[in-house]
Tab-separated table of C-alpha atoms in Angstrom:
chain	number	residue	atom	x	y	z
A	53	ALA	CA	-4.310	-19.515	-15.687
A	54	GLY	CA	-6.179	-22.503	-18.256
A	55	ASP	CA	-7.878	-19.650	-19.928
A	56	HIS	CA	-7.699	-19.991	-23.749
A	57	ILE	CA	-7.627	-16.884	-26.016
A	58	LYS	CA	-8.526	-17.501	-29.671
A	59	ARG	CA	-6.140	-16.764	-32.383
A	60	PRO	CA	-6.262	-13.681	-34.615
A	61	PRO	CA	-7.305	-14.067	-38.280
A	62	SER	CA	-4.046	-13.215	-40.144
A	63	ALA	CA	-5.365	-10.653	-42.267
A	64	GLY	CA	-5.360	-7.417	-40.667
A	65	GLY	CA	-2.388	-5.434	-38.674
A	66	ALA	CA	0.920	-6.694	-37.992
A	67	SER	CA	-0.254	-10.591	-37.447
A	68	GLY	CA	0.295	-13.592	-38.812
A	69	SER	CA	3.567	-14.752	-40.389
A	70	LYS	CA	3.635	-12.609	-43.829
A	71	ALA	CA	5.890	-10.756	-44.177
A	72	SER	CA	6.430	-7.061	-45.110
A	73	LYS	CA	9.643	-5.118	-46.320
A	74	ASP	CA	6.767	-1.545	-45.977
A	75	GLY	CA	3.900	-2.461	-43.849
A	76	ILE	CA	2.673	-0.662	-40.846
A	77	GLY	CA	0.356	-2.723	-38.721
A	78	GLU	CA	-0.882	-3.087	-34.911
A	79	ASP	CA	-0.443	-5.614	-32.417
A	80	GLU	CA	-3.659	-6.866	-32.091
A	81	PHE	CA	-3.926	-7.799	-28.362
A	82	ILE	CA	-2.157	-4.925	-25.719
A	83	PHE	CA	-1.801	-5.630	-22.323
A	84	GLU	CA	-1.269	-2.469	-20.008
A	85	VAL	CA	0.397	-3.143	-15.717
A	86	SER	CA	0.215	-0.232	-14.130
A	87	ARG	CA	3.437	-0.007	-11.563
A	88	GLU	CA	1.052	0.029	-8.652
A	89	GLU	CA	-0.521	-3.131	-10.008
A	90	TYR	CA	2.560	-5.069	-11.132
A	91	LEU	CA	4.015	-4.497	-6.861
A	92	ASP	CA	0.471	-5.196	-5.655
A	93	LEU	CA	1.323	-8.944	-8.213
A	94	TYR	CA	4.763	-8.727	-7.222
A	95	PHE	CA	3.802	-8.806	-3.348
A	96	GLU	CA	1.091	-10.519	-3.313
A	97	ASP	CA	0.383	-12.399	0.026
A	98	LEU	CA	4.272	-10.857	1.704
A	99	VAL	CA	4.393	-9.823	5.062
A	100	LEU	CA	6.926	-9.244	7.984
A	101	PRO	CA	6.571	-12.190	9.882
A	102	ASP	CA	5.305	-11.903	14.061
A	103	MET	CA	4.372	-8.382	13.827
A	104	VAL	CA	2.836	-7.733	17.626
A	105	LYS	CA	1.501	-4.574	19.054
A	106	LYS	CA	3.634	-3.441	21.788
A	107	GLU	CA	3.277	-0.474	23.932
A	108	LEU	CA	-0.002	0.521	22.452
A	109	ALA	CA	-0.679	2.165	26.100
A	110	THR	CA	1.893	4.772	25.176
A	111	ILE	CA	2.075	4.823	21.617
A	112	VAL	CA	-1.564	6.133	19.913
A	113	ASP	CA	-2.473	6.955	16.619
A	114	TYR	CA	-5.397	8.474	15.341
A	115	LYS	CA	-6.973	7.757	12.135
A	116	THR	CA	-9.778	9.949	11.112
A	117	VAL	CA	-12.400	8.156	9.907
A	118	HIS	CA	-16.167	8.544	8.414
A	119	ALA	CA	-19.111	8.143	11.089
A	120	GLY	CA	-22.167	9.002	8.710
A	121	ILE	CA	-23.621	12.174	7.538
A	122	SER	CA	-24.230	15.414	9.631
A	123	LYS	CA	-27.277	18.539	8.431
A	124	SER	CA	-24.643	20.919	9.652
A	125	GLY	CA	-20.542	21.109	9.172
A	126	ILE	CA	-18.081	23.344	6.855
A	127	PRO	CA	-17.996	23.802	3.381
A	128	ALA	CA	-14.965	21.349	2.689
A	129	ASN	CA	-17.476	18.783	3.719
A	130	ILE	CA	-20.209	18.690	1.716
A	131	ASN	CA	-21.428	15.892	0.427
A	132	ILE	CA	-22.885	16.504	-2.801
A	133	GLU	CA	-24.346	13.205	-3.977
A	134	ARG	CA	-26.636	12.880	-0.747
A	135	SER	CA	-27.438	16.816	-1.273
A	136	MET	CA	-28.849	16.710	-4.203
A	137	ARG	CA	-30.817	13.795	-3.397
A	138	GLN	CA	-32.117	15.867	-0.351
A	139	ALA	CA	-32.877	18.938	-3.212
A	140	THR	CA	-34.675	16.343	-6.213
A	141	ALA	CA	-36.488	14.887	-2.951
A	142	ARG	CA	-37.963	18.594	-1.555
A	143	ARG	CA	-38.323	19.119	-5.042
A	144	ILE	CA	-40.600	16.651	-5.938
A	145	ALA	CA	-42.525	16.535	-2.791
A	146	LEU	CA	-43.354	20.386	-3.024
A	147	VAL	CA	-43.720	20.787	-6.647
A	148	LEU	CA	-46.026	17.779	-7.543
A	149	PRO	CA	-48.753	18.784	-6.154
A	150	GLN	CA	-48.783	21.899	-7.345
A	151	ARG	CA	-47.825	20.425	-10.973
A	152	LYS	CA	-50.960	18.050	-10.463
A	153	LYS	CA	-53.383	20.653	-9.267
A	154	LEU	CA	-51.687	23.383	-12.536
A	155	GLU	CA	-52.756	20.439	-14.642
A	156	ILE	CA	-56.047	20.824	-13.405
A	157	LEU	CA	-56.312	23.961	-13.638
A	158	GLN	CA	-55.199	23.974	-17.195
A	159	LYS	CA	-57.662	21.571	-18.708
A	160	GLU	CA	-60.198	23.350	-17.015
A	161	LEU	CA	-59.218	26.503	-19.029
A	162	ASP	CA	-59.011	25.195	-22.303
A	163	ASP	CA	-62.889	23.547	-21.873
A	164	LEU	CA	-63.888	26.848	-21.297
A	165	LEU	CA	-62.154	29.016	-23.765
A	166	SER	CA	-63.254	25.951	-26.387
A	167	LYS	CA	-67.272	26.834	-25.870
A	168	THR	CA	-69.399	29.622	-26.574
A	169	PRO	CA	-70.369	31.803	-25.014
A	170	GLN	CA	-67.704	32.027	-22.678
A	171	ASP	CA	-67.636	32.604	-18.986
A	172	LYS	CA	-65.216	35.585	-18.745
A	173	SER	CA	-65.090	36.141	-15.158
A	174	ARG	CA	-64.224	32.267	-14.294
A	175	ILE	CA	-61.552	32.462	-17.179
A	176	ASN	CA	-59.804	35.346	-15.221
A	177	ILE	CA	-59.489	33.720	-12.378
A	178	LEU	CA	-57.955	30.447	-13.469
A	179	GLU	CA	-55.684	32.385	-15.378
A	180	ASP	CA	-54.872	34.087	-12.519
A	181	GLU	CA	-54.016	31.534	-9.813
A	182	ILE	CA	-51.950	29.568	-13.043
A	183	LYS	CA	-50.256	32.491	-13.052
A	184	LEU	CA	-50.021	32.553	-9.069
A	185	LEU	CA	-48.846	28.418	-9.942
A	186	ASN	CA	-46.676	28.812	-12.073
A	187	ARG	CA	-44.437	31.878	-10.697
A	188	ARG	CA	-44.161	29.325	-6.636
A	189	ILE	CA	-43.060	26.473	-9.759
A	190	SER	CA	-40.584	29.010	-10.554
A	191	ALA	CA	-39.656	30.415	-7.422
A	192	MET	CA	-38.703	27.259	-6.065
A	193	PRO	CA	-34.751	26.944	-5.330
A	194	PHE	CA	-32.774	24.648	-7.316
A	195	ILE	CA	-31.076	23.299	-4.126
A	196	ASP	CA	-31.691	25.149	-0.240
A	197	ASP	CA	-29.668	25.064	3.019
A	198	ILE	CA	-32.419	22.647	4.198
A	199	ASP	CA	-30.977	20.252	1.329
A	200	LEU	CA	-27.147	20.254	2.143
A	201	ARG	CA	-25.351	17.116	3.438
A	202	PHE	CA	-21.739	17.139	5.040
A	203	ASN	CA	-19.703	14.466	5.519
A	204	TYR	CA	-19.238	14.002	9.514
A	205	ARG	CA	-15.949	12.692	10.894
A	206	ILE	CA	-14.323	11.029	13.864
A	207	LYS	CA	-10.607	10.901	15.022
A	208	LYS	CA	-10.709	7.070	16.294
A	209	ALA	CA	-7.468	5.899	18.369
A	210	MET	CA	-5.572	2.970	16.288
A	211	PRO	CA	-3.419	0.868	17.279
A	212	SER	CA	0.234	1.757	16.135
A	213	ASN	CA	2.620	-1.244	14.954
A	214	GLN	CA	5.845	-0.054	14.841
A	215	ALA	CA	8.643	-1.893	13.278
A	216	ILE	CA	12.015	-1.629	11.910
A	217	MET	CA	14.259	-3.639	9.475
A	218	PHE	CA	18.105	-3.490	9.986
A	219	CYS	CA	19.966	-4.401	6.041
A	220	ILE	CA	23.264	-5.650	6.600
A	221	MET	CA	25.563	-6.083	3.747
A	222	ASP	CA	28.497	-7.514	3.318
A	223	VAL	CA	30.906	-5.385	1.055
A	224	SER	CA	34.244	-7.367	1.420
A	225	GLY	CA	36.642	-8.031	-0.551
A	226	SER	CA	35.744	-11.662	-1.378
A	227	MET	CA	32.562	-9.988	-2.587
A	228	ASP	CA	33.126	-9.476	-6.405
A	229	SER	CA	30.601	-7.435	-8.194
A	230	ALA	CA	28.422	-10.094	-9.358
A	231	LYS	CA	27.682	-11.197	-6.108
A	232	LYS	CA	27.305	-7.251	-4.464
A	233	GLU	CA	24.781	-7.120	-7.518
A	234	ILE	CA	22.547	-9.936	-6.182
A	235	ALA	CA	22.932	-8.269	-2.857
A	236	LYS	CA	21.854	-5.234	-3.958
A	237	ASN	CA	18.800	-6.380	-6.095
A	238	PHE	CA	17.373	-8.617	-3.016
A	239	PHE	CA	17.723	-5.788	-0.831
A	240	ILE	CA	15.717	-2.968	-3.658
A	241	ILE	CA	13.262	-6.014	-3.531
A	242	LEU	CA	13.274	-5.971	0.052
A	243	TYR	CA	13.209	-1.974	0.163
A	244	LEU	CA	9.812	-1.609	-1.829
A	245	PHE	CA	7.935	-4.402	-0.085
A	246	LEU	CA	8.544	-2.571	3.261
A	247	LYS	CA	7.431	1.069	1.619
A	248	ARG	CA	4.759	-0.226	-0.330
A	249	ASN	CA	3.189	-2.210	2.506
A	250	TYR	CA	4.044	-0.600	5.720
A	251	GLU	CA	3.164	3.338	6.838
A	252	LYS	CA	5.050	2.931	9.963
A	253	ILE	CA	8.677	1.496	9.240
A	254	LYS	CA	11.933	2.253	9.648
A	255	ILE	CA	14.868	0.212	7.975
A	256	VAL	CA	18.357	1.044	9.294
A	257	PHE	CA	21.097	-0.147	6.065
A	258	ILE	CA	24.422	-1.248	7.915
A	259	ARG	CA	27.364	-1.788	5.222
A	260	HIS	CA	30.492	-3.806	6.769
A	261	HIS	CA	34.144	-5.213	5.547
A	262	THR	CA	36.712	-5.203	8.527
A	263	SER	CA	34.327	-2.712	10.775
A	264	ALA	CA	30.756	-2.099	9.763
A	265	LYS	CA	28.985	1.488	9.561
A	266	GLN	CA	25.108	2.687	9.975
A	267	VAL	CA	24.715	4.584	6.089
A	268	ASP	CA	21.878	6.285	4.391
A	269	GLU	CA	20.407	5.434	1.439
A	270	GLU	CA	22.312	6.120	-1.545
A	271	GLU	CA	25.886	5.185	0.220
A	272	PHE	CA	24.566	1.717	1.249
A	273	PHE	CA	23.610	1.139	-2.725
A	274	PHE	CA	26.585	3.162	-4.709
A	275	SER	CA	28.874	3.310	-2.410
A	276	ARG	CA	32.211	1.443	-3.844
A	277	GLU	CA	33.998	1.196	-0.490
A	278	THR	CA	35.981	-2.111	0.271
A	279	GLY	CA	38.166	-3.936	3.013
A	280	GLY	CA	38.717	-7.127	4.466
A	281	THR	CA	36.035	-9.131	6.458
A	282	VAL	CA	34.957	-8.651	9.763
A	283	VAL	CA	31.336	-10.189	10.395
A	284	SER	CA	30.678	-9.577	13.763
A	285	SER	CA	31.202	-5.975	13.603
A	286	ALA	CA	27.963	-5.704	11.763
A	287	LEU	CA	26.236	-7.453	14.060
A	288	GLU	CA	27.436	-5.403	17.132
A	289	LEU	CA	26.634	-1.721	15.860
A	290	MET	CA	23.084	-3.752	15.054
A	291	TYR	CA	23.145	-4.252	18.810
A	292	ASN	CA	24.121	-1.099	20.102
A	293	ILE	CA	21.504	0.654	17.691
A	294	ILE	CA	18.692	-1.594	18.766
A	295	GLN	CA	20.064	-0.049	22.661
A	296	LYS	CA	20.289	3.050	22.461
A	297	ASP	CA	17.280	3.984	19.851
A	298	PHE	CA	14.396	0.983	19.639
A	299	PRO	CA	13.663	-0.618	22.744
A	300	HIS	CA	12.684	-3.993	21.893
A	301	ASN	CA	9.341	-3.342	23.719
A	302	ALA	CA	8.365	-0.536	21.776
A	303	TRP	CA	9.302	-1.973	18.433
A	304	ASN	CA	8.696	-4.684	16.205
A	305	ILE	CA	12.518	-5.587	14.899
A	306	TYR	CA	13.845	-7.344	11.514
A	307	ALA	CA	16.742	-7.988	10.023
A	308	ALA	CA	18.618	-9.376	6.651
A	309	GLN	CA	21.745	-10.102	6.467
A	310	ALA	CA	23.119	-10.738	2.889
A	311	SER	CA	26.404	-12.009	2.857
A	312	ASP	CA	28.902	-14.412	0.673
A	313	GLY	CA	29.585	-16.451	3.749
A	314	ASP	CA	33.168	-15.706	3.873
A	315	ASN	CA	34.443	-14.555	7.329
A	316	TRP	CA	37.443	-14.832	9.240
A	317	ASN	CA	37.623	-17.989	10.797
A	318	ALA	CA	37.810	-17.233	14.500
A	319	ASP	CA	35.302	-14.325	13.631
A	320	SER	CA	32.244	-16.861	12.848
A	321	PRO	CA	31.671	-19.150	16.186
A	322	HIS	CA	31.778	-15.357	17.713
A	323	CYS	CA	28.701	-13.976	15.213
A	324	LYS	CA	26.689	-17.311	16.168
A	325	GLU	CA	27.150	-16.189	19.579
A	326	LEU	CA	26.248	-12.596	19.260
A	327	ILE	CA	23.145	-13.579	17.103
A	328	SER	CA	21.902	-15.822	19.609
A	329	ASN	CA	22.744	-14.097	22.836
A	330	LYS	CA	21.923	-10.129	21.795
A	331	VAL	CA	20.500	-10.234	18.481
A	332	LEU	CA	17.944	-12.873	18.235
A	333	PRO	CA	16.476	-12.529	22.128
A	334	TYR	CA	15.098	-8.765	20.673
A	335	VAL	CA	14.442	-9.660	17.088
A	336	GLN	CA	11.098	-10.770	15.379
A	337	TYR	CA	12.627	-12.468	12.678
A	338	PHE	CA	15.991	-12.089	11.455
A	339	ALA	CA	17.208	-13.594	7.711
A	340	TYR	CA	20.339	-14.293	6.654
A	341	LEU	CA	21.358	-14.748	2.799
A	342	GLU	CA	24.154	-16.701	2.043
A	343	ILE	CA	25.078	-15.468	-2.155
A	344	MET	CA	27.690	-18.435	-2.650
A	345	PRO	CA	27.153	-20.668	-6.295
A	346	ARG	CA	29.643	-23.184	-5.238
A	347	ASN	CA	30.228	-24.655	-1.417
A	348	HIS	CA	28.657	-22.981	1.522
A	349	GLN	CA	31.504	-20.703	4.174
A	350	SER	CA	32.434	-20.724	7.811
A	351	LEU	CA	29.547	-18.455	8.124
A	352	TRP	CA	26.932	-20.919	6.996
A	353	GLU	CA	28.440	-23.532	8.650
A	354	ALA	CA	28.483	-21.223	12.583
A	355	TYR	CA	24.876	-20.419	11.849
A	356	SER	CA	23.299	-23.586	10.483
A	357	SER	CA	22.074	-24.611	14.291
A	358	LEU	CA	20.592	-21.785	15.260
A	359	GLN	CA	17.927	-22.434	12.227
A	360	GLU	CA	17.052	-25.718	14.382
A	361	THR	CA	17.247	-23.925	17.930
A	362	HIS	CA	15.288	-20.928	17.328
A	363	ARG	CA	12.336	-20.386	15.615
A	364	ASN	CA	12.480	-16.583	14.347
A	365	PHE	CA	15.846	-17.393	12.557
A	366	ILE	CA	16.306	-18.444	9.048
A	367	MET	CA	18.545	-18.707	6.474
A	368	ARG	CA	18.816	-19.149	2.434
A	369	SER	CA	21.155	-19.576	-0.140
A	370	ILE	CA	21.184	-17.386	-3.565
A	371	HIS	CA	23.579	-18.941	-6.949
A	372	HIS	CA	22.207	-16.892	-9.023
A	373	THR	CA	20.114	-13.505	-10.134
A	374	LYS	CA	17.543	-15.553	-11.207
A	375	ASP	CA	16.881	-17.279	-7.679
A	376	ILE	CA	16.045	-13.919	-5.463
A	377	TYR	CA	12.703	-13.543	-5.953
A	378	PRO	CA	11.740	-16.667	-4.783
A	379	VAL	CA	13.936	-17.261	-2.095
A	380	PHE	CA	12.077	-13.427	-1.125
A	381	ARG	CA	8.814	-15.261	-1.578
A	382	GLU	CA	10.030	-17.517	0.785
A	383	LEU	CA	11.603	-15.692	3.521
A	384	PHE	CA	8.445	-13.834	3.758
A	385	LYS	CA	5.322	-15.304	2.623
A	386	ARG	CA	2.363	-15.549	5.076
A	387	GLN	CA	1.981	-18.265	6.992
A	388	LEU	CA	-1.209	-19.921	7.731
A	389	ALA	CA	-2.682	-19.993	10.912
């Protein structure tokens, strides 16, 4: 930000404002960003909050790390650069003295050959010595077994941060196509973020209307099933999955719920009770996203007090598609220590 780029001259290419019916040119400035670079910028400074290490005594990963250079090893671990450097040093150390001696002998031979009368016996001796030195120099191997250097790797115990994200999406009748599209786009961004930033992450997809169901990725995003609204069914299912498969003392548990907040009135207080008593005690972070362009609904009203009493619960609303990314960054921005 703040950099100034000089405007290119109008003559040449397709720059400038002069039109042409058959002119062909090229843009004078091309800027390319790879998918990886784009995602790095898109998810910069975003993290899952309060990620902690759990049950490190029983959950240990081993990572192969570089631990220096060795003189022995398998061919697959040869360090070519270090081996070539060693071979060059050896050749210089062994050949240089012989080359210097060769230069001295060659100079003496040239001097004798230029004189008359010539000392034949000395010339023969010098020629033999020169031939011997040349043979020794030419016989010097380019690289020898003693030159080989190998990368030395060891397995290092690494702490394992196991995490699971529950993605809970309301697909009831009150969630029209526009609201569902916003919810899906939010979860797509979340999915990309998790898969790119965390190696050990499990994602559980839950869709709900009057009943909740754990589904796979494809059904979560593309199923057209709909119905009435009982949000508590999804929270109950999440709690049961945690109790059965993901003990909280071994897993960092996260949840993101997207809904328009339109719920059966008697069910919203029950949802608040479920989150307060059965969900928040086990999760690191619970984010509720309400997709509502107008006034907040009963679920928002029921959840409002949770944000004040539980630091691991946060709620935000989205009104338009353009709000998705700013809200996403706000939910998962890195907190300063």
